[in-house]
């Protein structure tokens, strides 16, 4: 008796679902849905007494054993690398075999960035600029990924959802561009990341989500940021192809980004790259990280596993670099940064009138009145303002 | 007299329900809107008990002559027409949001996906911050993004994207980048039974945000022209659509595209004794108040539809108050911090010596928008009339 009732219930469900499915298929655009989404295929055949799940929400088999899926944080998603910590290629078939000029450009970009960081950090300490954030230890993630992109690709330094929108527009325009969006493991906790991942996957956008997991969000260590297996493990939850790479291995970053770029554009789908690295410097000039981590920990990364050192070993072992060139380049890059800095320092700041520009494309009349009000105020009280540093 | 159309929409949705695909039906029922939108008004005492009479009477404007052939349209049809014109003219334009693909819960996007394709009219996941953030990204590349937030009550998850990203995009990049081709449209305002989360008028939150424009139409003709202006405007715009007018407001609307300028208030009736300012549905309430004032008090009212909340047309309101000496502003949104306070503050600064009486604000109470108490909450014609009377006798 129970079996008969069960059978009738299944049959009735299938009938209703069948009608709903027919309606869905007749809906405009339903044809398009069948092409890309794997779940849609199951709507096409309904056998009324089939014991397969019919739920539109998941494509899966039944199981009759109660079992919770265990999140795997002990042996998480493996970390792809090409070079060992001494800069030696581990698996020759993964060597990108980049020409000397390109690899030297990698090295010079990373070291120039490092030099600029030192000079600008110091200048903040001297009161010459108000605020700075260094990149110490993460140079490999920036340079390796940027090198894998085309000049016309779009780069978003944050703004995950906007990056997805830009990718969608690029797809519509057949622009052959990828969008890359950088963010840290802390920013990955924001709702923006969830929204960005989900939209990118459902709307089939050519985008690379590049997460720099450097161990800290200001003072918050990763153990307080998430409990799962980092950021790479979230990708599959959204239906996104994901990889974890050694962010201190510029070739691994390069290879992964290059392949992600090729496929994102060719297949119109998002990719997630989690680049593991370490933030050697403080969060910013407003932070003193000795308050929350040991000097020993920082020194380990600085001395034993640094993206610049690893690439230097690679260059040295190939005879593409030596101590003399290193000394000359250090001097040259310092000079470059100092000259640019001094030139920028000499320029006066823009006229205070420009405070009111670009709020809208055109200036509304009420705003113009406020602009005039400030101008009149400065005529009378100008001595109390640092006008000498600003354009007249 | 509020027109209630039993549109083809009703039968389509009944079929959908019958087929067992209950999602859309459930959402509408949960919203409490199904009754108002799908069941035709029954006659007799029954109707009075089951459904309150609307607190306003929609007043159509005379048929516009200068824009070519017109067609009878209600508010949602005038929106569809504007969207249709936009997608036809601008190949980069796309429309997206929750449930827009099948036509939208208020039928504003019916037929557009069939006509323009699934890459141009598409659903997004249920995530307002994503919808707006995504829209910003499209706009940054120069394409036209028309985002829908299903109810203005749900716009708050997108508040950060609107205020911190969209509004500041041009300013923070020194005009290197902008998202001016973004328009966000959203159903707005009381609907008779919308309660806390289907009745809100959040324009005041956005009025405090330089960099965006906020526009609210009173009628189908106004809606189409203003929406087209928003879409073409080179700044991110929010366009709030009074949902109670979607079916109730019917008038002749040009079929071809046309523009109504933003940041220009409209004096829809000239008068000499009192200036009445409102926007959206409330314009029809104050119209009736003006007739009552004329009839019972012999008072001549000048009625202004503000249309754009920011940047707002200070000059038109000033000019009117200089003439009349009295100002009454009315909106559904709560009194404290409502946009009437901005108008009041500016007008007393600019027109202090012209004022014969304190400026009057007739607004919703400082409570969440109530469910069963809605008839007591809204700034109806009696409250507006009473405030006007006190102002005249000041």
XYZ file of C-alpha atoms in Angstrom:
786
model
C 0.000 0.000 0.000
C 2.771 2.401 0.992
C 4.630 1.539 -2.200
C 1.586 2.306 -4.318
C 1.068 5.697 -2.637
C 4.754 6.470 -3.041
C 4.578 5.622 -6.713
C 1.538 7.852 -7.240
C 3.264 10.759 -5.478
C 6.330 10.404 -7.658
C 4.179 10.139 -10.749
C 2.200 13.260 -9.875
C 5.378 15.188 -9.097
C 6.838 14.179 -12.418
C 3.705 15.294 -14.238
C 3.742 18.732 -12.615
C 7.443 19.073 -13.149
C 7.000 17.920 -16.701
C 4.440 20.635 -17.355
C 6.632 23.213 -15.647
C 9.583 22.066 -17.699
C 7.577 22.345 -20.910
C 6.590 25.858 -19.889
C 10.191 26.701 -19.114
C 11.331 25.388 -22.456
C 8.680 27.412 -24.254
C 9.801 30.540 -22.418
C 11.801 32.946 -24.524
C 15.457 32.317 -24.224
C 15.053 28.807 -22.847
C 16.866 27.489 -25.903
C 19.883 29.518 -24.928
C 19.829 28.119 -21.436
C 20.207 24.550 -22.617
C 23.473 25.189 -24.378
C 25.765 26.149 -21.562
C 24.242 25.010 -18.307
C 24.812 21.310 -17.549
C 21.814 21.138 -15.216
C 19.379 21.939 -18.000
C 19.998 18.718 -19.868
C 18.051 16.723 -17.314
C 14.799 18.582 -18.099
C 14.555 17.038 -21.507
C 13.654 13.484 -20.511
C 11.188 12.566 -17.826
C 10.414 8.936 -17.277
C 7.554 8.827 -14.821
C 8.722 5.907 -12.704
C 12.472 6.717 -12.783
C 14.101 6.679 -9.367
C 16.569 9.412 -10.296
C 16.389 12.817 -8.592
C 14.366 15.338 -10.592
C 15.201 18.482 -8.629
C 15.968 21.440 -10.844
C 18.436 22.709 -8.248
C 21.139 20.016 -8.413
C 22.512 17.381 -10.734
C 23.336 14.504 -8.392
C 22.541 10.929 -7.415
C 20.662 9.826 -4.336
C 22.550 8.431 -1.325
C 20.990 6.444 1.489
C 23.757 6.944 4.036
C 23.757 9.991 6.320
C 27.126 11.617 5.780
C 28.301 15.197 6.145
C 30.950 16.298 3.689
C 34.115 17.070 5.595
C 35.839 20.292 4.578
C 39.447 19.395 3.856
C 41.668 21.943 5.545
C 44.471 19.590 6.589
C 45.499 18.704 3.079
C 43.944 21.493 1.131
C 44.099 22.293 -2.554
C 47.763 21.785 -3.592
C 49.999 24.719 -4.441
C 51.297 24.855 -7.989
C 54.914 25.871 -8.345
C 57.554 25.790 -11.058
C 60.708 26.775 -9.166
C 61.939 25.568 -5.792
C 63.021 28.049 -3.150
C 66.492 28.159 -4.718
C 65.103 29.196 -8.095
C 65.636 25.799 -9.768
C 63.001 24.478 -12.165
C 61.374 21.387 -10.626
C 59.493 19.981 -13.597
C 61.113 21.015 -16.887
C 57.844 20.619 -18.804
C 56.377 23.460 -16.709
C 59.258 25.840 -17.476
C 57.704 28.609 -19.575
C 61.040 28.969 -21.400
C 60.717 32.709 -21.484
C 63.406 34.646 -23.368
C 66.128 36.437 -21.398
C 64.747 39.944 -22.044
C 61.364 39.008 -20.662
C 62.748 37.383 -17.516
C 65.070 40.346 -16.965
C 62.032 42.579 -17.284
C 60.326 40.513 -14.573
C 63.344 40.946 -12.332
C 63.787 44.637 -12.981
C 60.077 45.325 -12.431
C 60.094 43.523 -9.091
C 63.263 45.192 -7.883
C 62.224 48.632 -9.109
C 58.982 48.194 -7.190
C 60.960 47.172 -4.124
C 63.197 50.227 -4.450
C 60.224 52.528 -4.896
C 58.618 50.996 -1.800
C 61.695 51.707 0.310
C 62.002 55.295 -0.841
C 58.319 56.096 -0.504
C 57.997 54.417 2.910
C 60.891 56.552 4.105
C 59.403 59.690 2.606
C 56.216 59.105 4.603
C 58.315 58.802 7.754
C 59.889 62.116 6.815
C 56.479 63.728 6.392
C 56.891 64.259 2.657
C 53.850 62.131 1.763
C 50.871 61.347 3.963
C 50.445 57.598 3.563
C 51.986 54.579 1.847
C 51.515 50.830 1.477
C 54.474 48.629 0.528
C 54.491 45.423 -1.514
C 57.339 43.629 0.237
C 57.175 39.914 -0.421
C 54.345 40.104 -2.945
C 56.225 41.415 -5.953
C 55.932 38.044 -7.654
C 52.149 38.087 -7.639
C 51.936 41.505 -9.312
C 54.608 41.025 -11.930
C 53.932 37.387 -12.786
C 50.237 37.977 -13.385
C 50.599 41.331 -15.170
C 53.151 39.826 -17.550
C 50.609 37.241 -18.662
C 48.047 39.825 -19.778
C 47.579 41.749 -23.012
C 48.018 45.517 -23.116
C 44.299 45.993 -23.733
C 43.121 43.858 -20.827
C 41.321 45.603 -17.988
C 42.782 45.643 -14.496
C 40.687 46.263 -11.410
C 42.627 46.773 -8.193
C 39.506 45.950 -6.189
C 35.815 46.449 -7.058
C 35.036 42.790 -7.675
C 31.477 43.235 -8.906
C 32.379 46.081 -11.247
C 35.114 43.893 -12.707
C 32.476 41.306 -13.572
C 30.317 43.945 -15.263
C 33.274 45.139 -17.290
C 33.993 41.556 -18.333
C 30.394 41.081 -19.414
C 30.561 44.229 -21.528
C 33.877 43.110 -23.028
C 32.303 39.785 -23.935
C 29.335 41.493 -25.601
C 31.658 43.733 -27.542
C 33.710 40.752 -28.747
C 36.659 42.743 -27.516
C 39.006 39.795 -26.945
C 39.877 41.266 -23.566
C 40.070 39.636 -20.202
C 39.365 41.451 -16.974
C 41.570 40.703 -13.986
C 40.507 41.669 -10.501
C 43.003 41.665 -7.630
C 42.020 41.382 -3.991
C 43.378 40.022 -0.736
C 42.193 37.122 1.368
C 40.592 39.676 3.715
C 38.621 41.350 0.955
C 37.454 37.892 -0.069
C 35.286 37.899 3.061
C 33.276 40.866 1.806
C 29.874 40.244 0.274
C 31.301 41.823 -2.860
C 33.432 38.754 -3.440
C 30.495 36.414 -3.116
C 28.433 38.577 -5.449
C 31.306 38.879 -7.909
C 31.972 35.136 -8.054
C 28.319 34.240 -8.445
C 27.602 36.814 -11.131
C 30.761 35.941 -13.068
C 29.781 32.291 -13.147
C 26.073 32.675 -13.918
C 26.617 35.378 -16.520
C 29.629 33.598 -18.066
C 32.143 36.412 -17.891
C 35.777 36.373 -19.106
C 37.356 37.345 -15.804
C 40.279 36.248 -13.656
C 39.775 36.650 -9.921
C 43.279 36.955 -8.511
C 43.460 36.597 -4.756
C 46.715 37.476 -3.002
C 46.622 35.438 0.172
C 49.429 37.016 2.177
C 48.517 35.717 5.621
C 47.197 38.939 7.184
C 44.446 41.520 6.796
C 46.090 44.291 8.781
C 46.439 42.398 12.067
C 43.909 39.671 11.380
C 45.569 36.356 10.589
C 43.938 33.912 8.183
C 42.823 31.718 11.076
C 40.469 34.545 12.050
C 39.486 35.365 8.483
C 38.171 32.003 7.372
C 37.825 28.373 8.485
C 37.664 26.714 5.114
C 40.524 25.835 2.796
C 41.403 29.398 1.865
C 39.919 31.145 -1.111
C 40.637 28.645 -3.892
C 38.261 26.159 -2.278
C 35.370 28.582 -2.672
C 35.627 28.719 -6.438
C 34.165 25.271 -7.118
C 31.222 26.231 -4.899
C 30.322 28.821 -7.522
C 31.139 26.595 -10.471
C 34.420 28.406 -11.107
C 37.646 26.746 -12.268
C 40.156 27.417 -9.529
C 43.840 26.975 -8.765
C 46.170 27.669 -5.897
C 49.700 28.801 -6.821
C 52.932 29.683 -5.072
C 52.721 33.483 -5.252
C 56.451 33.776 -4.562
C 57.213 31.817 -7.728
C 56.874 34.317 -10.533
C 56.833 31.571 -13.192
C 54.010 29.696 -11.481
C 51.999 32.905 -11.267
C 52.800 33.629 -14.894
C 51.843 30.167 -16.151
C 48.578 30.054 -14.258
C 47.521 33.545 -15.303
C 48.497 32.939 -18.908
C 46.410 29.790 -19.163
C 43.509 31.327 -17.250
C 43.547 34.277 -19.617
C 43.538 32.099 -22.708
C 40.612 30.031 -21.520
C 38.604 32.831 -19.937
C 38.461 34.655 -23.260
C 38.058 31.539 -25.412
C 35.382 29.941 -23.234
C 33.749 32.995 -21.601
C 34.065 31.759 -18.074
C 35.665 33.012 -14.869
C 38.840 31.689 -13.256
C 39.983 31.963 -9.677
C 43.688 32.039 -8.858
C 44.715 32.058 -5.207
C 48.356 33.137 -5.000
C 49.852 32.127 -1.649
C 52.429 34.606 -0.420
C 53.494 36.509 2.675
C 53.214 40.156 3.602
C 56.717 40.968 4.728
C 56.075 44.653 5.418
C 53.543 46.322 7.661
C 50.002 46.738 6.356
C 50.730 50.449 5.790
C 52.644 53.367 7.229
C 49.940 53.535 9.910
C 50.687 50.020 11.098
C 53.402 48.455 13.261
C 53.089 44.723 12.752
C 55.445 43.841 15.617
C 52.318 44.329 17.716
C 50.805 41.127 16.367
C 53.497 38.931 14.831
C 57.048 37.849 15.599
C 60.137 39.295 13.953
C 61.345 35.702 13.426
C 58.325 34.888 11.291
C 58.913 37.919 9.101
C 62.632 37.199 8.796
C 61.980 33.668 7.613
C 60.065 34.907 4.599
C 62.429 37.749 3.903
C 65.492 35.470 3.928
C 64.256 32.010 2.927
C 61.367 32.456 0.523
C 61.369 35.752 -1.331
C 60.126 36.088 -4.918
C 62.980 38.414 -5.872
C 65.675 36.134 -4.439
C 64.229 33.092 -6.137
C 64.190 34.768 -9.508
C 67.679 36.117 -8.956
C 68.950 32.584 -8.332
C 67.285 31.500 -11.549
C 68.954 34.349 -13.457
C 72.348 33.738 -11.877
C 72.264 30.029 -12.635
C 71.628 30.844 -16.293
C 74.381 33.444 -16.432
C 71.817 36.124 -17.271
C 72.742 38.291 -14.270
C 75.677 38.985 -11.973
C 76.726 41.043 -8.956
C 78.043 43.897 -11.044
C 74.787 44.286 -12.932
C 72.965 44.013 -9.635
C 74.934 46.918 -8.127
C 74.524 49.047 -11.239
C 70.804 48.336 -11.442
C 70.224 49.148 -7.763
C 71.914 52.488 -8.269
C 70.012 53.169 -11.471
C 66.615 52.228 -10.076
C 67.167 54.370 -6.984
C 68.085 57.306 -9.177
C 64.989 56.746 -11.326
C 62.675 56.760 -8.341
C 64.316 59.739 -6.659
C 64.163 61.828 -9.800
C 60.496 61.046 -10.342
C 59.745 61.741 -6.687
C 61.544 65.085 -6.647
C 59.868 66.144 -9.860
C 56.449 65.277 -8.393
C 57.287 67.045 -5.140
C 58.115 70.255 -6.956
C 54.742 70.452 -8.692
C 52.170 72.602 -6.914
C 48.883 70.959 -5.986
C 45.894 71.757 -8.208
C 43.828 74.910 -7.694
C 41.254 74.516 -4.886
C 38.540 75.368 -7.423
C 38.966 71.826 -8.699
C 37.535 70.543 -5.422
C 34.170 70.996 -7.136
C 34.953 69.411 -10.511
C 33.878 66.034 -11.771
C 31.220 65.401 -9.142
C 28.946 65.252 -12.155
C 29.909 65.530 -15.815
C 28.488 69.069 -15.696
C 28.595 71.281 -12.609
C 25.106 71.811 -11.118
C 24.232 75.455 -10.363
C 24.015 74.863 -6.616
C 27.521 73.434 -6.614
C 28.819 76.377 -8.594
C 27.398 78.641 -5.884
C 29.364 76.668 -3.292
C 32.494 76.966 -5.415
C 32.029 80.737 -5.571
C 31.440 80.808 -1.841
C 34.793 79.111 -1.174
C 36.550 81.507 -3.543
C 35.094 84.509 -1.683
C 35.980 82.941 1.668
C 39.605 82.500 0.607
C 39.788 86.127 -0.494
C 39.130 87.200 3.077
C 40.568 84.324 5.112
C 43.184 82.964 2.684
C 46.067 83.500 5.095
C 44.758 80.634 7.258
C 45.021 78.142 4.414
C 48.111 76.491 2.843
C 47.539 78.303 -0.463
C 51.254 78.555 -1.229
C 51.359 74.834 -2.074
C 48.475 75.075 -4.530
C 48.195 76.318 -8.098
C 46.959 79.893 -8.362
C -11.147 57.288 -10.266
C -8.434 54.723 -10.200
C -8.487 52.625 -13.348
C -8.011 48.931 -12.741
C -7.017 47.019 -15.831
C -7.349 43.255 -15.870
C -4.424 42.980 -18.222
C -3.326 39.911 -20.172
C -0.719 39.716 -17.429
C -3.286 38.294 -15.049
C -4.195 35.309 -17.218
C -0.557 34.607 -18.046
C 0.267 34.427 -14.388
C -2.745 32.247 -13.655
C -1.504 29.786 -16.291
C 1.954 29.838 -14.791
C 0.518 29.075 -11.377
C -1.617 26.276 -12.730
C 1.396 24.677 -14.314
C 2.850 24.362 -10.858
C 5.783 26.735 -11.372
C 4.922 28.621 -8.250
C 8.017 30.714 -7.823
C 6.785 33.977 -9.301
C 3.322 33.553 -7.840
C 4.726 32.884 -4.388
C 6.920 35.942 -4.544
C 3.989 38.151 -5.517
C 1.746 36.623 -2.835
C 4.457 37.021 -0.243
C 4.744 40.617 -1.294
C 1.044 40.907 -0.644
C 0.661 42.478 -4.015
C -1.123 39.648 -5.776
C -4.519 40.846 -4.667
C -3.985 44.327 -5.913
C -2.528 43.335 -9.223
C -4.173 40.140 -10.315
C -7.719 40.131 -8.953
C -10.120 42.573 -10.567
C -11.905 44.799 -8.069
C -15.112 43.181 -6.945
C -18.120 45.439 -6.745
C -20.127 46.441 -3.705
C -19.448 46.501 0.026
C -17.231 43.414 -0.300
C -14.600 45.397 -2.148
C -14.598 48.174 0.442
C -13.898 45.671 3.181
C -11.326 43.660 1.295
C -9.430 46.483 -0.347
C -9.171 50.126 0.635
C -9.976 52.803 -1.865
C -6.893 54.561 -3.176
C -5.945 57.752 -1.333
C -5.537 59.698 -4.559
C -7.086 60.113 -7.973
C -4.707 59.944 -10.900
C -5.028 63.018 -13.063
C -3.806 62.411 -16.603
C -2.177 65.332 -18.379
C -3.612 66.473 -21.724
C -2.391 64.519 -24.733
C 1.054 65.758 -25.773
C 1.057 67.061 -29.337
C 4.687 67.818 -30.005
C 6.162 64.301 -30.009
C 4.205 62.598 -32.774
C 1.827 59.693 -32.533
C 0.660 58.731 -29.069
C -0.776 55.557 -27.583
C -2.752 54.882 -24.442
C -0.268 53.501 -21.915
C -0.238 52.877 -18.224
C 2.884 53.533 -16.190
C 4.500 50.148 -16.631
C 3.809 50.252 -20.362
C 5.385 53.680 -20.638
C 8.471 52.245 -18.912
C 8.540 49.340 -21.353
C 8.276 51.813 -24.196
C 11.225 53.830 -22.909
C 13.309 50.698 -22.481
C 12.327 49.492 -25.933
C 13.366 52.827 -27.468
C 16.670 52.718 -25.577
C 17.631 49.216 -26.648
C 16.657 50.004 -30.220
C 18.794 53.149 -30.387
C 21.809 52.013 -28.375
C 23.314 48.642 -29.276
C 25.369 48.584 -26.076
C 22.336 48.935 -23.808
C 21.458 45.998 -21.560
C 18.745 45.477 -18.928
C 19.292 43.198 -15.945
C 18.029 42.453 -12.464
C 15.901 39.882 -10.668
C 13.159 38.359 -12.810
C 13.453 40.856 -15.656
C 13.796 38.117 -18.269
C 10.203 36.890 -18.171
C 8.889 40.439 -18.077
C 9.434 41.498 -14.485
C 7.217 41.307 -11.427
C 5.574 44.551 -12.534
C 5.674 43.699 -16.229
C 7.974 46.579 -17.103
C 10.239 44.445 -19.287
C 7.651 42.294 -21.070
C 8.665 41.335 -24.590
C 12.118 42.876 -24.454
C 14.116 39.669 -24.130
C 12.355 38.181 -27.140
C 12.981 41.311 -29.119
C 16.583 42.063 -28.158
C 18.043 38.738 -27.069
C 19.112 36.981 -23.938
C 22.485 38.714 -23.788
C 20.734 42.079 -23.543
C 17.816 41.347 -21.216
C 18.762 38.878 -18.521
C 18.253 37.778 -14.953
C 20.899 38.124 -12.315
C 21.243 36.182 -9.088
C 19.357 37.562 -6.103
C 21.903 40.096 -4.916
C 21.316 43.843 -5.029
C 24.904 44.808 -4.303
C 25.915 42.553 -7.168
C 23.338 44.038 -9.505
C 24.555 47.584 -8.923
C 28.260 46.684 -8.788
C 27.926 44.711 -11.991
C 26.072 47.632 -13.572
C 28.859 49.996 -12.593
C 31.352 47.734 -14.351
C 29.342 47.673 -17.561
C 29.011 51.448 -17.472
C 32.723 51.945 -16.862
C 33.450 50.320 -20.229
C 31.105 52.817 -21.867
C 28.160 50.507 -22.428
C 24.681 51.489 -21.209
C 23.582 49.618 -18.099
C 19.943 49.655 -16.978
C 19.685 47.864 -13.654
C 16.458 47.000 -11.888
C 16.161 46.726 -8.114
C 12.915 44.871 -7.589
C 11.628 47.132 -4.793
C 13.193 50.352 -3.521
C 12.993 48.736 -0.084
C 15.724 46.340 -1.225
C 18.121 48.967 -2.453
C 20.020 49.134 0.822
C 22.398 46.222 0.206
C 23.472 48.225 -2.847
C 23.886 51.450 -0.867
C 27.642 51.107 -0.601
C 27.986 50.462 -4.319
C 25.807 53.477 -5.127
C 27.277 55.929 -2.639
C 30.903 54.848 -2.418
C 31.464 53.551 -5.906
C 29.002 54.843 -8.510
C 28.663 58.359 -7.098
C 32.394 58.840 -6.700
C 33.760 57.099 -9.762
C 34.259 60.205 -11.864
C 35.421 62.425 -9.009
C 37.982 60.038 -7.557
C 39.591 59.325 -10.922
C 39.768 62.979 -11.948
C 37.391 62.226 -14.817
C 39.640 59.475 -16.201
C 36.810 57.015 -15.622
C 33.090 57.261 -14.991
C 29.956 55.146 -14.781
C 27.620 57.778 -16.181
C 25.819 55.299 -18.413
C 24.368 53.496 -15.391
C 20.683 53.887 -14.575
C 19.041 52.082 -11.681
C 15.254 51.779 -11.803
C 13.147 50.671 -8.857
C 9.472 50.491 -7.843
C 8.815 53.013 -5.089
C 6.232 54.255 -2.637
C 3.072 53.106 -0.929
C 0.745 50.683 -2.689
C -2.066 50.167 -0.185
C -0.822 46.951 1.389
C 2.914 46.916 0.866
C 3.782 47.187 4.575
C 7.343 47.668 5.803
C 9.257 46.288 2.852
C 7.217 47.023 -0.251
C 6.260 50.660 0.386
C 9.380 52.658 1.114
C 10.424 55.953 -0.457
C 14.175 56.118 0.161
C 14.988 59.220 -1.902
C 16.237 61.137 1.152
C 19.071 58.678 1.760
C 20.356 59.322 -1.740
C 19.735 63.063 -1.692
C 22.681 63.239 0.671
C 25.026 61.750 -1.936
C 26.728 64.071 -4.415
C 27.474 62.413 -7.726
C 24.167 60.710 -8.494
C 20.816 61.952 -9.733
C 17.492 60.848 -8.288
C 14.354 61.199 -10.393
C 10.701 60.402 -9.626
C 7.893 60.724 -12.235
C 4.217 61.382 -11.502
C 2.708 59.842 -14.645
C 3.322 57.646 -17.700
C 4.139 60.570 -19.994
C 6.545 62.038 -17.453
C 8.035 58.619 -16.707
C 9.003 57.804 -20.261
C 10.608 61.193 -20.930
C 12.415 61.291 -17.597
C 13.612 57.691 -17.825
C 15.006 58.301 -21.299
C 16.797 61.367 -19.949
C 18.226 59.346 -17.069
C 19.459 56.633 -19.415
C 21.107 59.203 -21.681
C 22.431 61.339 -18.830
C 26.175 61.104 -18.374
C 25.863 60.581 -14.623
C 24.627 57.545 -12.676
C 20.886 57.974 -12.058
C 18.316 56.358 -9.801
C 14.794 56.344 -11.223
C 12.068 55.550 -8.728
C 8.745 54.381 -10.204
C 5.595 54.866 -8.071
C 4.308 51.310 -8.090
C 0.771 52.279 -7.125
C 0.592 54.067 -10.466
C 1.769 51.148 -12.603
C -1.784 50.240 -13.543
C -3.736 53.122 -12.054
C -2.120 55.814 -14.174
C -3.178 55.768 -17.820
C -2.706 58.501 -20.386
C -1.630 59.163 -23.930
C 2.128 58.694 -24.329
C 4.205 59.271 -27.466
C 5.428 56.112 -29.125
C 8.682 57.650 -30.282
C 11.433 58.587 -27.819
C 11.467 62.065 -26.263
C 13.244 63.691 -23.349
C 12.067 65.584 -20.320
C 14.954 67.524 -18.773
C 16.367 66.519 -15.417
C 16.807 68.968 -12.541
C 13.824 70.978 -13.751
C 10.745 71.150 -11.591
C 7.382 71.667 -13.305
C 4.746 74.165 -12.240
C 1.692 72.145 -13.151
C -0.790 74.709 -11.913
C -0.210 78.378 -11.287
C -1.538 80.093 -8.211
C -1.011 83.069 -5.966
C -1.545 82.168 -2.305
C 0.348 78.983 -1.461
C 3.050 76.881 -3.104
C 2.556 73.131 -2.860
C 5.536 70.911 -3.654
C 5.512 67.118 -4.056
C 6.772 64.323 -6.320
C 5.526 60.969 -7.592
C 2.118 59.806 -6.374
C 1.842 62.667 -3.887
C 1.511 65.187 -6.733
C -1.984 63.814 -7.351
C -2.821 64.153 -3.667
C -1.810 67.808 -3.559
C -3.684 68.469 -6.786
C -6.828 67.415 -4.994
C -5.863 69.480 -1.955
C -5.552 72.505 -4.250
C -9.125 71.956 -5.481
C -10.350 71.577 -1.934
C -8.557 74.784 -0.931
C -10.091 76.651 -3.847
C -13.569 75.369 -3.112
C -13.646 75.643 0.673
C -11.218 78.455 1.417
C -11.043 80.434 -1.812
C -7.301 79.889 -1.764
C -5.288 79.787 -4.998
C -2.506 77.186 -4.960
C 0.575 76.894 -7.142
C 1.473 73.238 -7.589
C 5.033 72.131 -8.300
C 6.136 68.622 -9.234
C 9.803 68.572 -8.219
C 10.622 65.606 -10.562
C 14.358 65.539 -9.815
C 15.312 65.206 -6.146
C 18.993 65.812 -6.684
C 20.238 68.054 -8.100
C 16.978 69.855 -7.383
C 15.532 72.931 -9.043
C 15.914 75.505 -6.280
C 15.165 78.434 -8.591
C 11.670 77.304 -9.607
C 10.603 76.717 -6.013
C 12.140 80.011 -4.860
C 10.455 81.947 -7.628
C 7.124 80.461 -6.614
C 7.534 81.123 -2.890
C 8.631 84.707 -3.547
C 5.284 85.093 -5.297
C 3.019 83.249 -2.827
C 4.825 83.651 0.503
C 3.714 80.228 1.713
C 5.160 76.746 1.159
C 3.821 73.292 1.900
C 5.884 70.237 1.020
C 4.507 66.717 1.228
C 6.004 63.227 0.877
C 5.256 59.698 2.087
C 8.742 59.198 3.510
C 9.167 59.879 7.232
C 9.287 63.503 8.393
C 12.671 63.616 10.103
C 15.453 63.942 7.585
C 12.990 63.569 4.739
C 13.662 65.574 1.613
C 11.120 68.196 2.670
C 13.626 69.255 5.330
C 16.216 70.088 2.677
C 13.701 72.099 0.658
C 12.452 73.854 3.761
C 15.930 74.762 4.936
C 17.041 76.117 1.573
C 13.860 78.088 0.975
C 13.961 79.766 4.373
C 17.590 80.739 3.645
C 16.785 82.134 0.214
C 13.266 83.521 0.750
C 13.123 84.358 4.464
C 11.673 87.817 4.061
C 9.051 86.599 1.599
C 7.558 84.048 3.962
C 4.173 84.832 5.514
C 4.101 81.664 7.569
C 6.454 78.875 8.635
C 7.080 76.311 5.946
C 4.813 73.305 6.392
C 5.837 69.675 5.900
C 3.176 66.970 5.669
C 4.934 63.637 5.673
C 4.844 60.096 6.921
C 5.408 59.601 10.629
C 8.776 58.678 12.044
C 7.956 54.995 12.038
C 8.660 52.122 9.709
C 6.009 51.990 7.027
C 3.172 50.186 8.771
C 1.036 47.348 7.481
C -2.537 47.631 8.724
C -2.091 51.245 9.840
C -1.253 52.486 6.358
C -4.456 54.584 5.998
C -3.458 56.492 9.146
C 0.195 56.771 8.239
C 0.104 58.314 4.794
C 0.069 62.122 4.326
C -3.377 62.104 2.736
C -5.361 65.018 1.405
C -7.037 65.691 4.790
C -3.731 66.149 6.549
C -2.412 68.308 3.729
C -5.624 70.329 3.677
C -5.482 70.859 7.415
C -1.857 72.009 7.278
C -2.674 74.364 4.421
C -5.609 75.815 6.368
C -3.390 76.469 9.390
C -0.820 78.121 7.174
C -3.411 80.426 5.622
C -4.677 81.410 9.068
C -1.210 81.907 10.539
